[in-house]
Coordinates of C-alpha atoms in Angstrom, one line a residue:
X29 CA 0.0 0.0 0.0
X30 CA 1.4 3.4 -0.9
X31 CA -0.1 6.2 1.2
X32 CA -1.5 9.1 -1.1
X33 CA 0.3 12.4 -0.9
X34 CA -1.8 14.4 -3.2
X35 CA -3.9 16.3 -1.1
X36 CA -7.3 15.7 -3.0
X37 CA -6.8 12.4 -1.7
X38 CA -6.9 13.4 2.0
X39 CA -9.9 11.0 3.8
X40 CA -13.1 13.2 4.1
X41 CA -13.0 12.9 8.1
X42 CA -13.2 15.5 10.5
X43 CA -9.7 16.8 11.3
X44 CA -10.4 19.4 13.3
X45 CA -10.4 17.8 16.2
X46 CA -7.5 18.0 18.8
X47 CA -4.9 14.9 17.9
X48 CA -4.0 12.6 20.8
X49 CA -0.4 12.5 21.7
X50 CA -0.2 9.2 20.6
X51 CA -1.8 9.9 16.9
X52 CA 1.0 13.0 16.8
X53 CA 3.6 11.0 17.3
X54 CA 4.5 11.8 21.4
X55 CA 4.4 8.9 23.1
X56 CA 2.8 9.0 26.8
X57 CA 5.2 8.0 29.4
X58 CA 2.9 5.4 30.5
X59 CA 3.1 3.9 27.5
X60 CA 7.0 4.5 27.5
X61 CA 7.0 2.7 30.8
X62 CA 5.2 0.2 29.5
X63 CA 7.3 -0.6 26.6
X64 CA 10.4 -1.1 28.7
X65 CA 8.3 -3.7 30.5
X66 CA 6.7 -6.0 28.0
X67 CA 7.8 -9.3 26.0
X68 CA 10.2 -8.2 22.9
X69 CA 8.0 -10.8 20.9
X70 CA 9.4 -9.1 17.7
X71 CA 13.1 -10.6 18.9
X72 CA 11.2 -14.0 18.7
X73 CA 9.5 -13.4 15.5
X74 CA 12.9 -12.4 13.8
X75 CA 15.1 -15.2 15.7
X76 CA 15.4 -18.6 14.2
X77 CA 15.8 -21.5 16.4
X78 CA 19.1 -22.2 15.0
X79 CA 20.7 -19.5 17.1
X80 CA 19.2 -20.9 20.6
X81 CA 20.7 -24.2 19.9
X82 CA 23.8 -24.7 22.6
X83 CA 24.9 -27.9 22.2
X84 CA 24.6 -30.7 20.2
X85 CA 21.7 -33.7 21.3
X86 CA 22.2 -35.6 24.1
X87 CA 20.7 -38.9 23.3
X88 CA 20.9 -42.7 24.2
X89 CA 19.4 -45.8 22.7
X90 CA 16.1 -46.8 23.5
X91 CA 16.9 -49.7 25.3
X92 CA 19.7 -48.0 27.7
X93 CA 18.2 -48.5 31.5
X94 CA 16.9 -45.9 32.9
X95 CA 19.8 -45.3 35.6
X96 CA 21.8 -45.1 32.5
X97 CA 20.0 -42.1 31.3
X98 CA 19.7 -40.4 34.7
X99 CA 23.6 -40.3 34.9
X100 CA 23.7 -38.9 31.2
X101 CA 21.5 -36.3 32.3
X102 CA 23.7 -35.7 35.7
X103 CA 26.7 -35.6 33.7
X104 CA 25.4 -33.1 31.0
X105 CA 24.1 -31.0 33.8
X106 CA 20.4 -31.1 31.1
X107 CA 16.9 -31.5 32.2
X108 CA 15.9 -33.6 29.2
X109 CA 17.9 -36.2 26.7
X110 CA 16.5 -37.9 23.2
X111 CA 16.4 -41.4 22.3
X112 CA 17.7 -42.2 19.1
X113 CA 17.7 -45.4 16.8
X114 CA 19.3 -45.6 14.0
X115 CA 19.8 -41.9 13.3
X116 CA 15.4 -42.0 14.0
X117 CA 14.0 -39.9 17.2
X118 CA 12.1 -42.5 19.1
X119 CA 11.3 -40.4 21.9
X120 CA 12.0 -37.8 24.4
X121 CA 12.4 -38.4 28.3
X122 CA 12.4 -35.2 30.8
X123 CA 13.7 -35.0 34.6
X124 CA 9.8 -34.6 35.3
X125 CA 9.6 -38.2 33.9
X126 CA 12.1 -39.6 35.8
X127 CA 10.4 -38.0 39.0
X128 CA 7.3 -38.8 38.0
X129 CA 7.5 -42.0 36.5
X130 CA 10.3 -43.7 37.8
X131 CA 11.0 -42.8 41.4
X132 CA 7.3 -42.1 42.8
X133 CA 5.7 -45.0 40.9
X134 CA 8.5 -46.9 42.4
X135 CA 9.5 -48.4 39.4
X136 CA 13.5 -50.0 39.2
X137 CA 15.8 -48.7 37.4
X138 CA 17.1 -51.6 35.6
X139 CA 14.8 -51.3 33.0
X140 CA 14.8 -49.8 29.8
X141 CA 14.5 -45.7 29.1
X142 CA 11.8 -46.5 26.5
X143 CA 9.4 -47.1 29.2
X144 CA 8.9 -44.3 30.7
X145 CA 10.2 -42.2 27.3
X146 CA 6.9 -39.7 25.8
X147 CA 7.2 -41.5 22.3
X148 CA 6.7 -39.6 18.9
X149 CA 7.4 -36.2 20.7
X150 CA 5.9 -33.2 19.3
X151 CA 9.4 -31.6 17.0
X152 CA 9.5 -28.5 15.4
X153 CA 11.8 -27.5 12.0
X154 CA 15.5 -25.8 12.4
X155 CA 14.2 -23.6 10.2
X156 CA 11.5 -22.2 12.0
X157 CA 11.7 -19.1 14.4
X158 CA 11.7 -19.0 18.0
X159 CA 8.1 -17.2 17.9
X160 CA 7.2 -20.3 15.7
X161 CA 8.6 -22.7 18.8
X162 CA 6.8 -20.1 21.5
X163 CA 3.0 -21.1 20.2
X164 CA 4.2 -24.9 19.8
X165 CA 5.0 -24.6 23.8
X166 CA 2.4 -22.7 25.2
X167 CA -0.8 -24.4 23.0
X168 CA 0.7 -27.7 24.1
X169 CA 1.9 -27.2 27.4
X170 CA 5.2 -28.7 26.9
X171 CA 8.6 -27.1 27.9
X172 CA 11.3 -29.2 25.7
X173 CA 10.6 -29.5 21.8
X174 CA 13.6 -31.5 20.0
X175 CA 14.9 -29.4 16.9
X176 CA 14.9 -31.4 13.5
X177 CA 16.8 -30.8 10.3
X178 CA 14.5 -33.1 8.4
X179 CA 14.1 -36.7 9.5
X180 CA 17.4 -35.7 11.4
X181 CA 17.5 -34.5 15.5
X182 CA 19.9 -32.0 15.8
X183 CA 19.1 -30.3 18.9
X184 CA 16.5 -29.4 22.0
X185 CA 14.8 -26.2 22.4
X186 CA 13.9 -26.0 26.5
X187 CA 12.1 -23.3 28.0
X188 CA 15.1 -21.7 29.4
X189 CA 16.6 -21.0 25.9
X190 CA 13.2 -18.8 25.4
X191 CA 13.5 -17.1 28.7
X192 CA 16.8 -15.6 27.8
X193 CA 14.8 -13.5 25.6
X194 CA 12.4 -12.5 28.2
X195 CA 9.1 -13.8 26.0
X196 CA 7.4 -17.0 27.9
X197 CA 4.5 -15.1 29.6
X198 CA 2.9 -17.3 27.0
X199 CA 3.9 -20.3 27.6
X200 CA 4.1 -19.5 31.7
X201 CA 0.3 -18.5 30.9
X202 CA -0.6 -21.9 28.8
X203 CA 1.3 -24.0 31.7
X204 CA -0.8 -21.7 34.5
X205 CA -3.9 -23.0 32.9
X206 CA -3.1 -26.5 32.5
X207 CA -2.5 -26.8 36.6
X208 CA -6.1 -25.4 37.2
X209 CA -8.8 -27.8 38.8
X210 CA -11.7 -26.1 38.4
X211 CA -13.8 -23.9 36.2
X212 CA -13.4 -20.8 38.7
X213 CA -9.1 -21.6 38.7
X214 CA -9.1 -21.3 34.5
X215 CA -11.4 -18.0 34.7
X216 CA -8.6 -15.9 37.2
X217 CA -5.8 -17.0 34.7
X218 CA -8.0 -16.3 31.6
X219 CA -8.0 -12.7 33.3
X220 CA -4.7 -12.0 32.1
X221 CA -5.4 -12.6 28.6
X222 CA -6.0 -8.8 28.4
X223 CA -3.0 -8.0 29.6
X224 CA -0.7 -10.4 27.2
X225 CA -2.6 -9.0 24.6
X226 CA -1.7 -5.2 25.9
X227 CA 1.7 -6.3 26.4
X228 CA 1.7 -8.1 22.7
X229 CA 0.7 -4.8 21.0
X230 CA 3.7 -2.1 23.2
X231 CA 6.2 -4.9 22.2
X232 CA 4.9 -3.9 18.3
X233 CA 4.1 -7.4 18.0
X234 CA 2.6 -8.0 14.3
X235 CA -1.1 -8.9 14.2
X236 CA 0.0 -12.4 13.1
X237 CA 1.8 -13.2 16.1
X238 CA -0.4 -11.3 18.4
X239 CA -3.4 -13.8 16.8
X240 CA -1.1 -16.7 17.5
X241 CA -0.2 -16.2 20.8
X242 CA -3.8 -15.2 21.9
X243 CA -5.1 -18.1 20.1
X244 CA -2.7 -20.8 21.4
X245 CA -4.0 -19.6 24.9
X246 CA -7.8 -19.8 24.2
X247 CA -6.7 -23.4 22.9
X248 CA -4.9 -24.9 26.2
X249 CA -8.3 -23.1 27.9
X250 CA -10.5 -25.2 25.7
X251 CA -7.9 -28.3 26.0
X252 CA -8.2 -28.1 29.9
X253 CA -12.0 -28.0 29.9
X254 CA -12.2 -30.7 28.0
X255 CA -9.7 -32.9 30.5
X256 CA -12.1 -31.5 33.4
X257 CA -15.3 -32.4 31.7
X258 CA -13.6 -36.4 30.9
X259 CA -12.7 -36.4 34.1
X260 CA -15.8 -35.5 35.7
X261 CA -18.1 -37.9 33.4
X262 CA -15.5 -40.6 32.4
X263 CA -14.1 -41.6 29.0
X264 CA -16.2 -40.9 25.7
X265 CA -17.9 -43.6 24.9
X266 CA -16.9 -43.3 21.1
X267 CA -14.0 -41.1 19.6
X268 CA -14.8 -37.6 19.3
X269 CA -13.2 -34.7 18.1
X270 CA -13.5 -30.9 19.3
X271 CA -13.2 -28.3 16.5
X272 CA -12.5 -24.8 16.4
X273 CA -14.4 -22.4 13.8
X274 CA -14.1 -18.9 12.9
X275 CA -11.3 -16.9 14.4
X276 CA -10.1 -19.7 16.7
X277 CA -9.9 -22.2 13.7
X278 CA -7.5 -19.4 11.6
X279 CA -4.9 -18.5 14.6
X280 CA -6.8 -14.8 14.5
X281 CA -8.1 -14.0 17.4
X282 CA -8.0 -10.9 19.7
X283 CA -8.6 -10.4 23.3
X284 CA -12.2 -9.7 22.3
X285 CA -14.1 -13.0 20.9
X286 CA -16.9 -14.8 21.0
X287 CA -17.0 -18.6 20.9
X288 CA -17.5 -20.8 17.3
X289 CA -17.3 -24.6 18.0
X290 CA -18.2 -27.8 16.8
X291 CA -17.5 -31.5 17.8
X292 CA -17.5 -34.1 14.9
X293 CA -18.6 -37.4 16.6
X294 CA -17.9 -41.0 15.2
X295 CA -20.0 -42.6 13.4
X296 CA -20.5 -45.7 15.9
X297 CA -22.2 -42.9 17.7
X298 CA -25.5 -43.6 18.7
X299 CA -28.2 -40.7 20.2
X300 CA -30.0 -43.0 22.4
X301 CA -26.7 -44.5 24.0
X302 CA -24.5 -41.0 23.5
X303 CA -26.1 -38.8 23.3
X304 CA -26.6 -37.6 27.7
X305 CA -22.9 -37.8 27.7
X306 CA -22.2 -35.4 25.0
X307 CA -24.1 -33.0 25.6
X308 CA -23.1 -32.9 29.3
X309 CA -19.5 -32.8 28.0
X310 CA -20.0 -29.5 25.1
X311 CA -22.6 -27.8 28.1
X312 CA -19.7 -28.4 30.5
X313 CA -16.9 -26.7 28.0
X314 CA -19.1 -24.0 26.4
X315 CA -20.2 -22.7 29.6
X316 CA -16.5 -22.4 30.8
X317 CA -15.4 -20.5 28.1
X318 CA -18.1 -18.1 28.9
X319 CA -16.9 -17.8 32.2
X320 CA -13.5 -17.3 30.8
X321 CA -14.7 -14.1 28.6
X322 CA -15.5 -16.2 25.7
X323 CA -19.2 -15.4 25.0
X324 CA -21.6 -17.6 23.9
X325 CA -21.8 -16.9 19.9
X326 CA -24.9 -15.0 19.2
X327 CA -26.1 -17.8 16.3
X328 CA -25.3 -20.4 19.0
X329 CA -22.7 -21.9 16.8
X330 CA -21.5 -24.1 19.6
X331 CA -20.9 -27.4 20.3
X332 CA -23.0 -27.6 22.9
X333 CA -26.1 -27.3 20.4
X334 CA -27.7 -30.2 19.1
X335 CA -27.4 -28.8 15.6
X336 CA -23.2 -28.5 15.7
X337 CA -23.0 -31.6 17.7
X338 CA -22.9 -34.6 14.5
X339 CA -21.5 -37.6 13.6
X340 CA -18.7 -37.7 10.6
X341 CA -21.7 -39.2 8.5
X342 CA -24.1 -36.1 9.3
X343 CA -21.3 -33.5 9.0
X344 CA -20.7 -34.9 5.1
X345 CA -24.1 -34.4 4.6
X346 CA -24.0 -30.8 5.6
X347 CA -21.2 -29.8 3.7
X348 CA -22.6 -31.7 0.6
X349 CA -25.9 -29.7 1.4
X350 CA -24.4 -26.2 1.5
X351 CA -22.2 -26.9 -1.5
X352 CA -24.8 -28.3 -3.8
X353 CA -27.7 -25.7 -2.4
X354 CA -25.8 -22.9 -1.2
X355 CA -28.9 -20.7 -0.3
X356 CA -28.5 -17.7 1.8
X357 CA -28.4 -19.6 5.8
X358 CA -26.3 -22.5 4.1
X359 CA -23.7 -19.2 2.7
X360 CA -23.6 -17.6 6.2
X361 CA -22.8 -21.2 7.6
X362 CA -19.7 -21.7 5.2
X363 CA -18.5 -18.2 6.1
X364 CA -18.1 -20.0 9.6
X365 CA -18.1 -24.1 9.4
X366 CA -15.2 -23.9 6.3
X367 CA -12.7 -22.6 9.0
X368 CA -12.2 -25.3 10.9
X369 CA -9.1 -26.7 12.9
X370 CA -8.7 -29.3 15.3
X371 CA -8.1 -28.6 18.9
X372 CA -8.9 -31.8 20.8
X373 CA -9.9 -35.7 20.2
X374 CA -9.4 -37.2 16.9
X375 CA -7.5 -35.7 14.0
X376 CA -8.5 -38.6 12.0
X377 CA -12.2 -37.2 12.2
X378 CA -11.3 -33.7 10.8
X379 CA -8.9 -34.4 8.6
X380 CA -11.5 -36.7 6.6
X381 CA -14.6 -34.0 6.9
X382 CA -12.0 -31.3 5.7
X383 CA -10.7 -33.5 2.4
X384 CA -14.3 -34.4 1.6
X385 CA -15.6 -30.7 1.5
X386 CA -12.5 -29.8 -0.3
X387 CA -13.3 -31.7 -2.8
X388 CA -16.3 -30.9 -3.4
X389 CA -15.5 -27.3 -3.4
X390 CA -12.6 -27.0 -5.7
X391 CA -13.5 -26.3 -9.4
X392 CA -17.0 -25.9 -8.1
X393 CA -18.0 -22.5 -10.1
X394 CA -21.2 -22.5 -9.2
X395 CA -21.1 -22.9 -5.5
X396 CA -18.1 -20.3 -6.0
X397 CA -20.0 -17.6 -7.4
X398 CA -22.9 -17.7 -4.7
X399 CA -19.8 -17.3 -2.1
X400 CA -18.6 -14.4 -3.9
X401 CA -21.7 -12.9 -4.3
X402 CA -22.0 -13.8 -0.2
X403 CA -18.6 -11.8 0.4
X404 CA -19.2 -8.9 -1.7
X405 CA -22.2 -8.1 0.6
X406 CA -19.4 -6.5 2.7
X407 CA -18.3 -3.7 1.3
X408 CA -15.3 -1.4 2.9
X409 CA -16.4 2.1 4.2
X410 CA -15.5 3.9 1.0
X411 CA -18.0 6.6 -1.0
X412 CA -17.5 7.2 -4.4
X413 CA -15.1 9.3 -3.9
X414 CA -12.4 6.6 -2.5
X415 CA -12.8 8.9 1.0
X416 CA -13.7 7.2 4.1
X417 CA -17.5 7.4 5.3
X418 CA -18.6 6.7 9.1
X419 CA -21.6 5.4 10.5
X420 CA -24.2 7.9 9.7
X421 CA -26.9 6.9 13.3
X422 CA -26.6 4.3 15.9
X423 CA -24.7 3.4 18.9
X424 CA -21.7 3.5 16.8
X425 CA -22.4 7.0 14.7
X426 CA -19.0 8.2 13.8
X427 CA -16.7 5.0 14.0
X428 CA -16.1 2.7 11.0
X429 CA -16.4 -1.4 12.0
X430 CA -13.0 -2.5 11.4
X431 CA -14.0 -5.9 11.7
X432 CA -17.0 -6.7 9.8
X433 CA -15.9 -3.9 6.8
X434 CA -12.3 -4.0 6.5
X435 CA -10.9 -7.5 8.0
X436 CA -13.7 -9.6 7.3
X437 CA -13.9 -9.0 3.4
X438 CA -10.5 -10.1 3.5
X439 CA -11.0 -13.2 5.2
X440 CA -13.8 -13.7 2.8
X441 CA -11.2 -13.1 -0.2
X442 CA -8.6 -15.6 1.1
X443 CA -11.6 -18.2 2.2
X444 CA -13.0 -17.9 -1.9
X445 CA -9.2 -18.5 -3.0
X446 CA -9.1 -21.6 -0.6
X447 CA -12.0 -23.3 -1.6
X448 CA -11.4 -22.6 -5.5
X449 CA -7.8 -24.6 -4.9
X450 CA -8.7 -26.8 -2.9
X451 CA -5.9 -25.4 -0.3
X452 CA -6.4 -27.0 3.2
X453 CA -4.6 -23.6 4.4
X454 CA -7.1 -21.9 7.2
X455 CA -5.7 -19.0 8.4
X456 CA -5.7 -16.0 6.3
X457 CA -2.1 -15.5 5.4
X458 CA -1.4 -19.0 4.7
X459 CA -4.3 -18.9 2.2
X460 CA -3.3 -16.0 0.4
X461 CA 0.6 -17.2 0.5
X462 CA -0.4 -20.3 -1.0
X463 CA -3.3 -18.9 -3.6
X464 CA -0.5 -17.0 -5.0
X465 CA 1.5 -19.5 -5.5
X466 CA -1.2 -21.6 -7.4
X467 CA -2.3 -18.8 -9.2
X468 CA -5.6 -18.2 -7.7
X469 CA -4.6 -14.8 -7.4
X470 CA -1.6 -12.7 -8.3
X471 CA 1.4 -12.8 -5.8
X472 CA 1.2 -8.5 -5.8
X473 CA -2.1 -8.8 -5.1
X474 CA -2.3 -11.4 -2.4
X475 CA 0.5 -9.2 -1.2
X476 CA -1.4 -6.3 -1.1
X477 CA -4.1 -8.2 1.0
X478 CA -1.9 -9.0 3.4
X479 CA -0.7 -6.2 4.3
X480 CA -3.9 -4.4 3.9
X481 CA -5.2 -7.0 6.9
X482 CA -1.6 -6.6 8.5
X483 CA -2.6 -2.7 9.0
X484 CA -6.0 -2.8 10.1
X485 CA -5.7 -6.0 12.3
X486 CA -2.8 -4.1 14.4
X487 CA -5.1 -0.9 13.9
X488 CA -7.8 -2.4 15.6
X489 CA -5.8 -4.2 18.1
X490 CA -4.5 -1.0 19.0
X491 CA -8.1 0.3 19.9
X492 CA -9.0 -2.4 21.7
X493 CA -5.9 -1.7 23.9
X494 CA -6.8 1.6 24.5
X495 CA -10.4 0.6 25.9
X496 CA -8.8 -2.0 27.6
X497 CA -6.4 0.6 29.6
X498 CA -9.3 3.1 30.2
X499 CA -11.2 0.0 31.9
X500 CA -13.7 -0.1 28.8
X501 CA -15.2 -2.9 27.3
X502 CA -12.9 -3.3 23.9
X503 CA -15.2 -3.5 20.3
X504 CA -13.9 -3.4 16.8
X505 CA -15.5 0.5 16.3
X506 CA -13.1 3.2 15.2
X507 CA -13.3 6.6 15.5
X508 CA -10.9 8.0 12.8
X509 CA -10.1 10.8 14.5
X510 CA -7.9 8.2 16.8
X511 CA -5.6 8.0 14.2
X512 CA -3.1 10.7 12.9
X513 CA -3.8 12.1 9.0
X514 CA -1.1 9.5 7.4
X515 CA -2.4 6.5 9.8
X516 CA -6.2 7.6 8.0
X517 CA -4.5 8.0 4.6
X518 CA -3.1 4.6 5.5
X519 CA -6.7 3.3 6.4
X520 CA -8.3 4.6 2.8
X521 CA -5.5 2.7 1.3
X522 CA -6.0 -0.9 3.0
X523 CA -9.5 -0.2 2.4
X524 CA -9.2 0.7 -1.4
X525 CA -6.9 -2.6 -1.9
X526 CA -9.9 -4.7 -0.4
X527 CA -12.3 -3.2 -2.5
X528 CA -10.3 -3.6 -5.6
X529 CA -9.7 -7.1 -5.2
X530 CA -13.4 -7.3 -4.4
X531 CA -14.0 -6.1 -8.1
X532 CA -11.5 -8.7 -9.2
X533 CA -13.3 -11.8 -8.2
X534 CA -16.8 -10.4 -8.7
X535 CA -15.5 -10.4 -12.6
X536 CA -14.5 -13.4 -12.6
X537 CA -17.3 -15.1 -11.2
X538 CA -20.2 -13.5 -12.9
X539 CA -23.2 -15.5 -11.5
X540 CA -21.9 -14.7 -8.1
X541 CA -22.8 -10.8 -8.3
X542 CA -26.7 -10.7 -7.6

């Protein structure tokens, strides 16, 4: 986006209004103070976890004893050690184990490592970044992830390599949650959600990480209410899976959301049998999430209604439904149910729903032009002009929705590009990085997008921050007289690029523009 400098281009907003120090470029020394304070999260984003790698592996064979490995460990002064086969990771043992498994289960010590070892450890890439390892650790709750160059281990990542750089109040948050017993334990630590994401947005964290981090949190929430509601009813009787939607399912969320769920049961699910236990289960999870801050979605898209509560066989059905009679309900359901991501249970369950849909989808021009038709019913706050135009009457007279008119179209964009590829991508960037690639849409364009949604994601973050601080409840309605002129001119511009590429796909797919 290239900010206009003629001045007929200047958004048709009241300036006259007094900037905020903040908008004219003087920085409050509360925030200053701040800023000194929070997580450098940017130093993660840019850091690769080649360059927090000390040493090389410490590893033994799988069949070593298990004294063996706790005087490996002693005499490498390390908290964890890998076992390796034949140049393959088998698994990953932990001081925590040996505590744990070994000396207050009472077991001896003669016998093999492999035992007591977590098998087929979660591993992430060398080339990834330390942010990349951050999320791994706090939406799994682990704190030692062994460092792969391929199919070969070259390293561990612990916890302590992160806290050198000062940035695990995500992962201290994610492990917080996962010792809570109760609902009333997870809702104190889902209090200082707020307050990571106010710490996220001083440290200049990018929208993409900030929607990362927030999002990996609301997952070990869900995770841990779903280990409290097992272990209050028992076991599932069949296999299950627990599936986020919306801006859970894409990694996007803020501080501010409301809940979007589903569970996909098996199909050896039976009402009469199941049914009482399920419901129990979603009723038990749902309703801590609202306790947690995560309101109940307003179209009670939730798992714990009867209606987003299936097995496999019905959820096929539904998809083939909306795809092959994509009315105006079954296009507002898509916009929701085609973002989905797997959070707890079965992979196996998701993973086939998501291929089946896919494949249905992909090519599918007309079902593509009704969902282009569906997202060009959004259309950003521009007037004929290209100047940016308010709310005219309402609660929210004066403000533009960033949400709903500026990020949303663009969601809608990359979700159109998905479905015509067949991409199994869900979160926004990913989508347009890999429609670009496969031609979907141009790489300047899907560029364009995302940093269009890069801007007005951090702008609206931003605002939320602001109520948040001044003890308000946080929205997604601007005032543009928050921002500075060239942050407005900025605003015009993301907004112009949405509506552009708007025009783009509504040509392409005639049929779709009722």
């Amino acid at each position: 986006m290239n900010p206009a400098t003629d001045p007929k281009d200047a958004p048709a907003v009241d300036a006259s209004a007094e900037p905020s120090s903040a908008a004219a470029g003087v920085e409050p020394a509360s925030a200053a103070a701040a800023r000194r304070t929070v997580d450098p999260h940017m130093g993660l984003v840019a850091t690769p976890v080649r360059a927090l790698l000390r040493r090389e592996p410490i590893t033994l064979a799988p069949s070593a004893s298990i004294r063996e490995a706790a005087e490996v460990m002693q005499a490498h002064r390390v908290s964890s050690m890998l076992l390796v086969e034949q140049d393959h990771l088998f698994g990953i043992v932990t001081d925590r184990d040996l505590r744990n498994r070994v000396i207050a289960a009472g077991l001896a010590t003669d016998q093999p490592i492999a035992d007591i070892a977590t098998v087929a450890p979660l591993t992430i890439e060398l080339r990834a970044t330390a942010f990349e390892a951050l999320v791994l650790m706090a939406r799994n709750n682990v704190h030692h992830v062994p460092v792969m160059d391929g199919t070969r281990v070259v390293g561990m990542l612990t916890i302590t390599d992160l806290t050198e750089y000062n940035s695990t109040s995500a992962v201290f948050l994610a492990g917080e949650i996962y010792k809570q017993a109760s609902v009333e334990g997870l809702q104190r630590v889902s209090t200082r959600i707020r307050g990571l994401q106010r710490n996220l947005a001083a440290a200049d964290a990018t929208a993409f990480a900030s929607g990362q981090v927030i999002t990996a949190i609301t997952d070990a929430l869900t995770t841990r209410l779903l280990q409290l509601a097992e272990a209050r009813f028992g076991p599932p009787p069949v296999d299950y899976a627990w599936v986020a939607a919306g801006s859970q399912a894409r990694s996007e969320q803020t501080a501010k959301s409301d809940q979007d769920n589903c569970m996909i049961l098996a199909d050896a699910y039976e009402p009469a049998r199941h049914g009482e236990y399920f419901e129990a289960l979603a009723r038990f999870v749902c309703d801590g999430l609202d306790a947690c801050g995560y309101v109940y979605c307003p179209g009670e898209m939730m798992a714990m209604t009867d209606t987003w509560r299936q097995p496999l066989r019905s959820w096929k059905q539904l998809f083939r439904q909306w795809i092959h009679e994509p009315e105006p309900m079954a296009l507002m359901l898509t916009s929701v149910f085609f973002d989905l991501r797997h959070v707890y249970g079965s992979t196996t369950l998701v993973d086939e729903l998501r291929q089946d849909f896919l494949k249905r989808s992909k090519g599918n021009g007309i079902f593509l032009a009704y969902m282009v038709g569906n997202a060009l019913s959004r259309q950003p706050p521009l007037n004929v002009f290209g100047n940016l135009t308010t709310a005219r009457k309402g609660e929210h007279r004066g403000t533009v929705d960033l949400k709903h008119l500026g990020i949303v179209p663009i969601v809608d964009l990359a979700r159109v590009y998905a479905l015509a590829g067949g991409h199994d991508e869900v979160n926004t960037y990913d989508r347009l990085e890999v429609a670009s690639q496969s031609g979907e849409v141009s790489a300047d364009s899907a560029r364009d997008l995302r940093d269009a949604l890069e801007f007005l994601a951090v702008v609206r973050i931003r605002h939320q921050v602001r109520q948040i601080d001044a003890d308000q409840p946080a929205d997604n309605f601007l005032a543009p007289k928050e921002l500075s002129n060239f942050e407005r001119t900025q605003l015009k511009d993301a907004f112009a690029v949405v509506r552009t590429l708007q025009n783009v796909l509504g040509q392409r797919y005639q049929a779709g523009r009722f």
